[in-house]
């Protein structure tokens, strides 16, 4: 296998784990030998920004960006699921049509990114595709959809997105839609709507992996019961560690594991620790975002100005910050609860994720080092980093109709 990156700066990349230099080097070597993926990159939102390229190195503290090719190499990251995220909007024919068109454009942008850099990226539809890309020294790119809003009115569109290359879909985001209740909205359907139940059946038929992050507890229970294939949570926390509706309760986590599914632990500050409400802070943030809500992609200068002003608000009205230890608390609780065969990791990067000590993908090796130090074996940690997610993808596709048309190939 082609080495994923040159093993320079091993100790620096796992700094903060309090391991001796030899232990840090061994941890980095173990990390490099694994297939490392993240199941929820919101990075495609950057593809429409003027002058922005995933091939350039960015600085999280200045640009706010957390994923790019140079840092994928630094973090030993082989690839992941690049999300087509569509924000919820009016549940009208016009709103649904706009959501559909937006999602198609975003999917095309991801495909264009792959086609422009064939020496760097490979489109992945199957787990075998991802493994082949690693063998070739490339970064694999799966397409996923966050929020079923683009196809809520017509689930036959799921087939069109599948042809575009989408392999994982979630029915709902932070607000209810015509498919399902959100974990952060008032129950409307008491779980899945009738169309939402059809979504589960259609996803099974198409061999699409169902992602229930953001879905209500009732949706999780119903979808797990209805689905012929295992379920994934692409970026969620554990409610047994911190009580937030966006986190999965222990009982529902066990149901997912019993069905063979996987829970990918995320690193989103508000879902990991208590953050008090400060009215002045919230008003300032609302005013700040309103000033940048032009509907157009921000330039690099505008984005940096936004981040600088956001930091000024954080300084004036600080709130507690989750850190790497909080992330590890969620991970270790999940492992103890359902076993390492049913756990993975997603930073929710470029979508609001990141905690102190785990700010971007260069921090991924820290998790490997911490788990090795805690006594876990490298083979088990490899399951957490990519093996489990690829396993459930294989299972979802194996359960699908063998007559489903393949995705449109990438042309260079």
PDB file of N, CA and C in Angstrom, residues 30 33 37 43 57 60 64 68 90 97-99 105 119 144 180 184 254 271 291 306 311-312 319 325 363 367 388 408:
ATOM      1  N   UNK A  30       0.843   3.949  13.430  1.00  0.00           N
ATOM      2  CA  UNK A  30      -0.394   3.176  13.457  1.00  0.00           C
ATOM      3  C   UNK A  30      -1.508   3.923  12.724  1.00  0.00           C
ATOM      4  N   UNK A  33      -1.300   3.686   8.972  1.00  0.00           N
ATOM      5  CA  UNK A  33      -1.604   2.368   8.421  1.00  0.00           C
ATOM      6  C   UNK A  33      -3.104   2.114   8.291  1.00  0.00           C
ATOM      7  N   UNK A  37     -11.341   8.016   7.634  1.00  0.00           N
ATOM      8  CA  UNK A  37     -12.342   8.817   6.937  1.00  0.00           C
ATOM      9  C   UNK A  37     -13.222   9.552   7.939  1.00  0.00           C
ATOM     10  N   UNK A  43     -17.537  20.667   3.840  1.00  0.00           N
ATOM     11  CA  UNK A  43     -16.601  21.413   2.984  1.00  0.00           C
ATOM     12  C   UNK A  43     -17.179  21.806   1.631  1.00  0.00           C
ATOM     13  N   UNK A  57      -3.674  25.293   1.182  1.00  0.00           N
ATOM     14  CA  UNK A  57      -3.692  25.193   2.635  1.00  0.00           C
ATOM     15  C   UNK A  57      -4.358  26.438   3.224  1.00  0.00           C
ATOM     16  N   UNK A  60      -7.391  27.537   9.996  1.00  0.00           N
ATOM     17  CA  UNK A  60      -8.685  27.568  10.668  1.00  0.00           C
ATOM     18  C   UNK A  60      -8.866  28.825  11.505  1.00  0.00           C
ATOM     19  N   UNK A  64     -11.289  30.086   9.082  1.00  0.00           N
ATOM     20  CA  UNK A  64     -12.406  29.279   9.539  1.00  0.00           C
ATOM     21  C   UNK A  64     -12.519  27.945   8.835  1.00  0.00           C
ATOM     22  N   UNK A  68      -8.824  20.670   3.849  1.00  0.00           N
ATOM     23  CA  UNK A  68      -8.236  20.870   2.527  1.00  0.00           C
ATOM     24  C   UNK A  68      -7.218  19.762   2.298  1.00  0.00           C
ATOM     25  N   UNK A  90     -39.204  26.927   2.898  1.00  0.00           N
ATOM     26  CA  UNK A  90     -40.656  26.777   2.765  1.00  0.00           C
ATOM     27  C   UNK A  90     -41.038  25.406   2.221  1.00  0.00           C
ATOM     28  N   UNK A  97     -38.771  22.901  -5.138  1.00  0.00           N
ATOM     29  CA  UNK A  97     -38.079  22.950  -6.425  1.00  0.00           C
ATOM     30  C   UNK A  97     -36.743  23.669  -6.293  1.00  0.00           C
ATOM     31  N   UNK A  98     -36.726  24.764  -5.525  1.00  0.00           N
ATOM     32  CA  UNK A  98     -35.471  25.486  -5.305  1.00  0.00           C
ATOM     33  C   UNK A  98     -34.469  24.615  -4.555  1.00  0.00           C
ATOM     34  N   UNK A  99     -34.954  23.842  -3.569  1.00  0.00           N
ATOM     35  CA  UNK A  99     -34.073  22.946  -2.820  1.00  0.00           C
ATOM     36  C   UNK A  99     -33.504  21.866  -3.726  1.00  0.00           C
ATOM     37  N   UNK A 105     -26.992  21.330  -8.018  1.00  0.00           N
ATOM     38  CA  UNK A 105     -25.815  22.163  -8.305  1.00  0.00           C
ATOM     39  C   UNK A 105     -24.667  21.830  -7.364  1.00  0.00           C
ATOM     40  N   UNK A 119      -5.594  13.465 -10.194  1.00  0.00           N
ATOM     41  CA  UNK A 119      -4.404  12.900  -9.565  1.00  0.00           C
ATOM     42  C   UNK A 119      -4.526  12.885  -8.039  1.00  0.00           C
ATOM     43  N   UNK A 144     -22.782  12.551  -0.011  1.00  0.00           N
ATOM     44  CA  UNK A 144     -23.904  12.298   0.891  1.00  0.00           C
ATOM     45  C   UNK A 144     -24.861  13.485   0.822  1.00  0.00           C
ATOM     46  N   UNK A 180     -40.025  13.757   8.056  1.00  0.00           N
ATOM     47  CA  UNK A 180     -39.738  13.320   9.420  1.00  0.00           C
ATOM     48  C   UNK A 180     -39.659  14.495  10.382  1.00  0.00           C
ATOM     49  N   UNK A 184     -34.648  18.736  16.945  1.00  0.00           N
ATOM     50  CA  UNK A 184     -34.639  20.076  17.519  1.00  0.00           C
ATOM     51  C   UNK A 184     -35.864  20.895  17.106  1.00  0.00           C
ATOM     52  N   UNK A 254     -28.230   1.664  21.438  1.00  0.00           N
ATOM     53  CA  UNK A 254     -28.176   0.204  21.485  1.00  0.00           C
ATOM     54  C   UNK A 254     -29.003  -0.414  20.348  1.00  0.00           C
ATOM     55  N   UNK A 271     -23.289  20.732  21.599  1.00  0.00           N
ATOM     56  CA  UNK A 271     -23.846  19.411  21.858  1.00  0.00           C
ATOM     57  C   UNK A 271     -22.992  18.600  22.830  1.00  0.00           C
ATOM     58  N   UNK A 291     -25.654  40.980   8.653  1.00  0.00           N
ATOM     59  CA  UNK A 291     -24.831  41.860   7.837  1.00  0.00           C
ATOM     60  C   UNK A 291     -24.111  41.150   6.713  1.00  0.00           C
ATOM     61  N   UNK A 306     -15.546  38.380   8.868  1.00  0.00           N
ATOM     62  CA  UNK A 306     -16.623  37.762   9.639  1.00  0.00           C
ATOM     63  C   UNK A 306     -16.063  37.004  10.841  1.00  0.00           C
ATOM     64  N   UNK A 311     -14.898  36.427  16.656  1.00  0.00           N
ATOM     65  CA  UNK A 311     -13.969  36.259  17.772  1.00  0.00           C
ATOM     66  C   UNK A 311     -14.097  37.408  18.773  1.00  0.00           C
ATOM     67  N   UNK A 312     -14.354  38.614  18.268  1.00  0.00           N
ATOM     68  CA  UNK A 312     -14.540  39.752  19.164  1.00  0.00           C
ATOM     69  C   UNK A 312     -15.775  39.561  20.044  1.00  0.00           C
ATOM     70  N   UNK A 319     -18.389  32.056  26.347  1.00  0.00           N
ATOM     71  CA  UNK A 319     -19.157  30.905  26.832  1.00  0.00           C
ATOM     72  C   UNK A 319     -18.175  29.749  26.999  1.00  0.00           C
ATOM     73  N   UNK A 325     -10.848  16.545  25.714  1.00  0.00           N
ATOM     74  CA  UNK A 325     -11.278  15.596  26.746  1.00  0.00           C
ATOM     75  C   UNK A 325     -12.792  15.350  26.687  1.00  0.00           C
ATOM     76  N   UNK A 363      -5.890  17.300  13.550  1.00  0.00           N
ATOM     77  CA  UNK A 363      -5.942  16.784  14.926  1.00  0.00           C
ATOM     78  C   UNK A 363      -6.417  15.336  15.008  1.00  0.00           C
ATOM     79  N   UNK A 367      -6.662  11.400  18.372  1.00  0.00           N
ATOM     80  CA  UNK A 367      -7.628  10.393  18.825  1.00  0.00           C
ATOM     81  C   UNK A 367      -6.990   9.014  18.821  1.00  0.00           C
ATOM     82  N   UNK A 388     -15.716   0.531  10.251  1.00  0.00           N
ATOM     83  CA  UNK A 388     -17.132   0.384  10.586  1.00  0.00           C
ATOM     84  C   UNK A 388     -18.029   1.087   9.575  1.00  0.00           C
ATOM     85  N   UNK A 408     -23.233   7.893 -12.456  1.00  0.00           N
ATOM     86  CA  UNK A 408     -22.586   8.408 -13.643  1.00  0.00           C
ATOM     87  C   UNK A 408     -21.085   8.477 -13.403  1.00  0.00           C
TER      88      UNK A 408
END
